[in-house]
CSV table of C-alpha atoms in Angstrom, one decimal:
chain,number,residue,atom,x,y,z
A,6,MET,CA,165.2,52.6,93.7
A,7,VAL,CA,165.4,51.1,97.1
A,8,ARG,CA,162.6,49.4,99.0
A,9,ALA,CA,162.9,48.7,102.7
A,10,TYR,CA,160.7,46.6,104.8
A,11,SER,CA,160.7,45.9,108.5
A,12,GLN,CA,158.8,43.3,110.4
A,13,GLU,CA,158.6,42.2,113.9
A,14,TYR,CA,157.5,38.9,115.3
A,15,VAL,CA,157.3,37.4,118.7
A,16,TYR,CA,158.1,33.7,119.3
A,17,LYS,CA,156.6,32.3,122.5
A,18,HIS,CA,159.7,30.3,123.1
A,19,PRO,CA,162.9,31.2,124.9
A,20,TRP,CA,165.8,32.8,123.1
A,21,GLU,CA,168.0,29.7,123.4
A,22,ARG,CA,165.4,27.6,121.6
A,23,VAL,CA,164.6,30.1,118.9
A,24,THR,CA,168.2,30.6,117.9
A,25,SER,CA,168.7,26.9,117.9
A,26,ALA,CA,165.8,26.7,115.5
A,27,SER,CA,167.3,29.4,113.4
A,28,TRP,CA,170.4,27.3,112.7
A,29,ARG,CA,168.2,24.4,111.7
A,30,LYS,CA,165.8,26.4,109.6
A,31,TYR,CA,167.2,25.5,106.2
A,32,ALA,CA,169.0,22.3,106.9
A,33,ASP,CA,166.2,20.3,108.4
A,34,PRO,CA,165.0,17.8,105.8
A,35,GLU,CA,161.4,18.0,107.0
A,36,ASN,CA,161.4,21.6,106.0
A,37,LYS,CA,162.8,21.1,102.6
A,38,ARG,CA,159.2,21.1,101.2
A,39,THR,CA,158.1,24.3,102.8
A,40,LEU,CA,161.3,26.2,102.0
A,41,SER,CA,161.7,24.6,98.6
A,42,HIS,CA,163.4,27.7,97.1
A,43,ILE,CA,166.5,26.9,99.3
A,44,LEU,CA,168.8,24.5,97.6
A,45,GLU,CA,171.9,24.2,99.7
A,46,VAL,CA,173.3,25.7,102.8
A,47,ASP,CA,177.1,25.4,103.4
A,48,THR,CA,179.1,26.7,106.3
A,49,LEU,CA,182.1,28.4,104.9
A,50,ASN,CA,183.7,29.7,108.0
A,51,ARG,CA,183.4,29.8,111.8
A,52,LYS,CA,185.1,31.4,114.7
A,53,LEU,CA,184.5,31.1,118.4
A,54,ASP,CA,185.7,33.6,120.9
A,55,PRO,CA,186.0,31.3,124.0
A,56,GLN,CA,186.6,34.2,126.4
A,57,SER,CA,183.5,36.2,125.6
A,58,GLY,CA,181.2,33.5,124.3
A,59,LYS,CA,180.8,35.0,120.9
A,60,LEU,CA,180.3,32.9,117.8
A,61,TYR,CA,180.8,34.1,114.3
A,62,THR,CA,179.7,32.1,111.3
A,63,THR,CA,179.6,32.6,107.6
A,64,ARG,CA,177.3,30.4,105.5
A,65,ALA,CA,176.5,30.2,101.8
A,66,ILE,CA,172.8,29.9,100.9
A,67,THR,CA,171.9,28.9,97.4
A,68,ILE,CA,168.5,30.0,96.4
A,69,HIS,CA,166.5,28.9,93.4
A,70,ALA,CA,164.5,31.9,92.2
A,71,PRO,CA,163.2,31.3,88.7
A,72,GLY,CA,161.8,34.4,87.1
A,73,PRO,CA,159.9,35.0,83.9
A,74,TRP,CA,161.6,33.7,80.8
A,75,LEU,CA,162.8,37.1,79.6
A,76,ILE,CA,164.5,37.8,82.9
A,77,ARG,CA,166.2,34.5,83.0
A,78,LYS,CA,167.4,35.2,79.5
A,79,ILE,CA,169.0,38.5,80.6
A,80,VAL,CA,170.3,37.4,83.9
A,81,GLY,CA,171.5,34.1,82.5
A,82,GLN,CA,170.8,32.0,85.6
A,83,ASP,CA,168.1,31.3,88.1
A,84,ILE,CA,170.4,30.3,90.9
A,85,CYS,CA,171.4,32.9,93.4
A,86,HIS,CA,174.1,32.6,96.0
A,87,CYS,CA,173.7,34.5,99.2
A,88,VAL,CA,176.1,34.9,102.0
A,89,GLU,CA,174.9,35.0,105.6
A,90,SER,CA,177.1,36.3,108.4
A,91,THR,CA,176.0,35.6,111.9
A,92,LYS,CA,177.1,36.7,115.2
A,93,VAL,CA,175.8,35.1,118.4
A,94,ASP,CA,176.6,36.6,121.8
A,95,ALA,CA,175.7,33.9,124.3
A,96,GLN,CA,176.4,36.1,127.3
A,97,ALA,CA,174.2,39.0,126.1
A,98,ARG,CA,171.7,36.6,124.5
A,99,SER,CA,171.7,38.2,121.2
A,100,MET,CA,171.8,36.9,117.7
A,101,GLN,CA,172.3,38.9,114.5
A,102,LEU,CA,172.1,37.5,111.0
A,103,ASN,CA,172.9,39.6,107.9
A,104,THR,CA,172.3,38.0,104.5
A,105,ARG,CA,173.1,39.5,101.2
A,106,ASN,CA,173.2,38.2,97.6
A,107,ILE,CA,176.6,37.8,96.0
A,108,SER,CA,175.2,36.7,92.6
A,109,LEU,CA,173.5,39.0,90.2
A,110,GLN,CA,174.9,42.0,92.0
A,111,ARG,CA,175.0,43.8,88.7
A,112,PHE,CA,171.2,43.8,88.7
A,113,ILE,CA,170.0,43.7,92.3
A,114,GLU,CA,171.2,44.0,95.9
A,115,VAL,CA,169.1,42.4,98.6
A,116,VAL,CA,170.1,42.8,102.2
A,117,GLU,CA,168.3,41.1,105.0
A,118,LYS,CA,169.0,41.7,108.6
A,119,ILE,CA,167.5,39.6,111.4
A,120,GLN,CA,168.0,40.0,115.0
A,121,TYR,CA,166.8,37.7,117.8
A,122,ASP,CA,166.6,39.1,121.4
A,123,PRO,CA,164.8,38.1,124.5
A,124,HIS,CA,161.4,39.8,124.7
A,125,PRO,CA,161.5,42.6,127.3
A,126,ASP,CA,158.1,41.6,128.7
A,127,ASN,CA,159.2,38.0,129.2
A,128,PRO,CA,162.9,37.7,128.7
A,129,ASN,CA,163.1,34.0,129.7
A,130,GLY,CA,160.1,32.8,127.9
A,131,TRP,CA,159.7,34.8,124.7
A,132,THR,CA,161.9,36.0,121.8
A,133,ILE,CA,161.5,39.0,119.6
A,134,CYS,CA,162.6,38.8,116.0
A,135,ARG,CA,163.2,42.0,114.1
A,136,GLN,CA,163.7,41.7,110.4
A,137,GLU,CA,164.7,44.3,107.9
A,138,THR,CA,164.9,43.7,104.2
A,139,SER,CA,166.1,46.2,101.7
A,140,ILE,CA,166.0,45.6,98.0
A,141,ARG,CA,167.9,47.8,95.5
A,142,ILE,CA,167.6,47.5,91.8
A,143,LYS,CA,170.7,48.8,89.9
A,144,PRO,CA,169.8,51.5,87.5
A,145,LEU,CA,169.7,50.2,84.0
A,146,SER,CA,167.8,52.8,82.1
A,147,ALA,CA,166.8,50.5,79.2
A,148,LEU,CA,165.4,48.1,81.7
A,149,ALA,CA,164.0,50.5,84.1
A,150,SER,CA,160.3,49.5,83.8
A,151,MET,CA,161.2,45.8,83.8
A,152,ALA,CA,163.4,46.4,86.8
A,153,GLU,CA,160.4,47.8,88.5
A,154,LYS,CA,158.6,44.6,87.9
A,155,ILE,CA,161.5,42.5,89.1
A,156,GLU,CA,161.6,44.6,92.2
A,157,GLN,CA,158.0,44.0,92.8
A,158,ARG,CA,158.3,40.3,92.4
A,159,CYS,CA,161.3,40.2,94.5
A,160,ALA,CA,159.6,42.0,97.3
A,161,GLU,CA,156.5,39.8,97.1
A,162,LYS,CA,158.7,36.7,97.2
A,163,PHE,CA,160.6,38.0,100.2
A,164,VAL,CA,157.4,38.7,102.1
A,165,GLN,CA,156.0,35.3,101.2
A,166,ASN,CA,159.2,33.6,102.2
A,167,SER,CA,159.5,35.2,105.5
A,168,ALA,CA,156.0,34.1,106.4
A,169,LYS,CA,157.0,30.5,105.3
A,170,GLY,CA,160.3,30.9,107.3
A,171,ARG,CA,158.3,31.8,110.4
A,172,GLU,CA,156.1,28.7,110.0
A,173,VAL,CA,159.2,26.5,109.8
A,174,MET,CA,160.7,28.3,112.8
A,175,GLU,CA,157.6,27.7,114.9
A,176,ARG,CA,157.6,24.0,113.9
A,177,ILE,CA,161.3,23.5,114.8
A,178,CYS,CA,160.7,25.3,118.1
A,179,LYS,CA,157.9,23.0,119.0
A,180,TYR,CA,160.0,20.0,118.1
A,181,LEU,CA,162.9,21.2,120.2
A,182,GLU,CA,160.6,21.9,123.1
A,183,ALA,CA,159.2,18.4,122.9
A,184,GLU,CA,162.7,17.0,122.6
A,185,SER,CA,164.0,18.9,125.7
A,186,SER,CA,161.1,17.6,127.8
A,187,GLY,CA,161.8,14.1,126.7
A,188,ILE,CA,158.7,13.6,124.6
A,189,ALA,CA,159.2,12.0,121.2
A,190,LEU,CA,157.0,13.5,118.4
B,23,MET,CA,190.1,21.3,91.6
B,24,GLY,CA,186.6,20.9,90.2
B,25,PRO,CA,187.1,18.2,87.6
B,26,ASN,CA,183.7,17.7,86.0
B,27,ARG,CA,182.2,21.1,86.1
B,28,GLU,CA,179.0,20.8,84.1
B,29,LYS,CA,176.8,23.7,83.2
B,30,LYS,CA,177.7,27.0,84.6
B,31,GLY,CA,175.6,27.8,87.6
B,32,SER,CA,175.0,24.2,88.4
B,33,HIS,CA,173.8,24.1,92.0
B,34,SER,CA,175.0,20.7,92.9
B,35,SER,CA,178.7,21.7,93.1
B,36,THR,CA,178.9,21.0,96.8
B,37,SER,CA,176.7,17.9,96.9
B,38,PRO,CA,179.7,15.5,97.0
B,39,CYS,CA,180.1,17.0,100.5
B,40,ALA,CA,176.5,16.3,101.5
B,41,ASN,CA,177.3,13.6,104.1
B,42,LEU,CA,180.2,15.5,105.6
B,43,ARG,CA,178.0,18.6,105.7
B,44,ALA,CA,175.2,16.8,107.5
B,45,ALA,CA,177.7,15.3,110.0
B,46,TYR,CA,179.1,18.7,110.8
B,47,HIS,CA,175.8,20.5,111.0
B,48,ASN,CA,174.3,17.8,113.2
B,49,CYS,CA,177.3,18.1,115.5
B,50,PHE,CA,177.2,21.9,115.5
B,51,ASN,CA,173.4,22.0,116.2
B,52,ARG,CA,173.8,19.7,119.2
B,53,TRP,CA,176.8,21.7,120.5
B,54,TYR,CA,174.9,25.0,120.0
B,55,SER,CA,171.8,24.0,121.9
B,56,GLU,CA,173.3,21.8,124.5
B,57,LYS,CA,176.4,23.7,125.4
B,58,PHE,CA,177.0,27.1,123.8
B,59,VAL,CA,173.7,28.7,124.8
B,60,LYS,CA,174.0,27.1,128.3
B,61,GLY,CA,177.2,29.0,129.0
B,62,LEU,CA,179.6,26.2,128.1
B,63,TRP,CA,181.3,28.0,125.3
B,64,GLU,CA,185.0,27.8,126.3
B,65,LYS,CA,185.6,24.7,124.3
B,66,GLU,CA,185.2,24.5,120.5
B,67,GLU,CA,183.7,21.2,119.4
B,68,CYS,CA,183.0,19.3,116.2
B,69,ILE,CA,186.6,20.0,115.1
B,70,SER,CA,187.3,16.9,113.1
B,71,GLU,CA,183.8,17.1,111.5
B,72,TRP,CA,184.6,20.7,110.5
B,73,GLN,CA,188.0,19.8,109.1
B,74,LYS,CA,186.7,17.0,106.9
B,75,TYR,CA,183.8,19.1,105.7
B,76,ARG,CA,185.9,22.1,105.0
B,77,ALA,CA,188.5,20.1,103.0
B,78,CYS,CA,185.7,18.7,100.9
B,79,LEU,CA,184.3,22.2,100.3
B,80,SER,CA,187.6,23.6,99.2
B,81,GLU,CA,187.9,20.9,96.7
B,82,HIS,CA,184.4,21.2,95.3
B,83,LEU,CA,183.3,24.8,95.7
B,84,ASP,CA,183.6,26.1,92.2
B,85,ASP,CA,182.1,29.5,92.7
B,86,LYS,CA,184.9,32.0,93.1
B,87,HIS,CA,182.7,34.4,95.1
B,88,LEU,CA,182.0,31.8,97.6
B,89,SER,CA,185.4,30.1,97.9
B,90,ARG,CA,187.1,33.4,99.0
B,91,PHE,CA,185.0,33.1,102.2
B,92,LEU,CA,186.6,29.8,102.9
B,93,GLU,CA,189.9,31.5,103.2
B,94,ALA,CA,188.7,34.7,104.8
B,95,GLU,CA,189.3,35.5,108.4
B,96,VAL,CA,185.6,35.1,109.0
B,97,VAL,CA,183.1,37.9,109.4
B,98,VAL,CA,182.8,39.5,106.1
B,99,ASP,CA,179.8,41.7,106.8
B,100,PRO,CA,181.0,45.1,108.1
B,101,ALA,CA,177.7,45.6,109.8
B,102,ILE,CA,178.3,42.5,111.9
B,103,GLN,CA,181.9,43.1,112.6
B,104,ASP,CA,181.2,45.8,115.1
B,105,ASP,CA,182.2,44.2,118.3
B,106,SER,CA,181.5,47.1,120.6
B,107,GLY,CA,178.5,45.3,122.0
B,108,ASN,CA,176.2,47.8,120.3
B,109,PRO,CA,173.4,46.5,118.1
B,110,VAL,CA,174.3,46.4,114.4
B,111,ASP,CA,174.0,49.5,112.4
B,112,GLY,CA,170.7,50.7,111.2
B,113,ALA,CA,168.8,49.1,114.1
B,114,SER,CA,165.8,51.0,112.9
B,115,VAL,CA,165.2,51.4,109.2
B,116,GLY,CA,161.5,52.1,108.9
B,117,GLY,CA,161.7,53.8,105.5
B,118,ARG,CA,163.9,54.2,102.6
B,119,ARG,CA,167.4,55.5,102.7
């Protein structure tokens, strides 16, 4: 069973600002309340190609996703580690983020891809965000019907969270905009 | 080594590094928005912040799945490794595979 979702969203902010906001999305303490399911974000690795202006980063994202009691019992934990790999090409003005879970892989695989590019209609002012999420529940015949429910919950949670994530992104963009024009919020 | 590992799955494993993490991330965020995206990418910055933070992580990161990324030559996601300048694979999903 695989479910795939794709979403598009336009930020009325330049690519430079939106991608700056993306890095701050989880770490900003002000946003801890909105994105309360995110527990910790650690940078595990980074590499800069100084010739071409490409930046590669690997981060660990720890998510708290408590499920119903029975699921917790089976899964044995309600903490999920995800790994996010990012590539930013400053010259081409492109940012790609791929996130996948590394915990609970026996049960579920979630892959989220996000790409930020300048919007073709207003490349210096707007940014288009394309997001794809795919959720695959591993076949466990005895648990098939429950798996269906988990998948449903998971999908709902993802859709909710990406809406919350956009809210946070918009807020950080506004903040960065104010900061860059020298206004303190 | 992780001395007092409490419950399995405890999420506070890297919290001893919280201050070093914040210092590095602040430095990185500034460098990213003020230099990197403005074309000043030749010089890597925040090096001492990164070294301290990384040393702390390698001491406290208990999760084996995660700690291997510390050692890895970066970029673990094959979809992102593609450096041909093309967009990542599956640029259009739309439905199920």
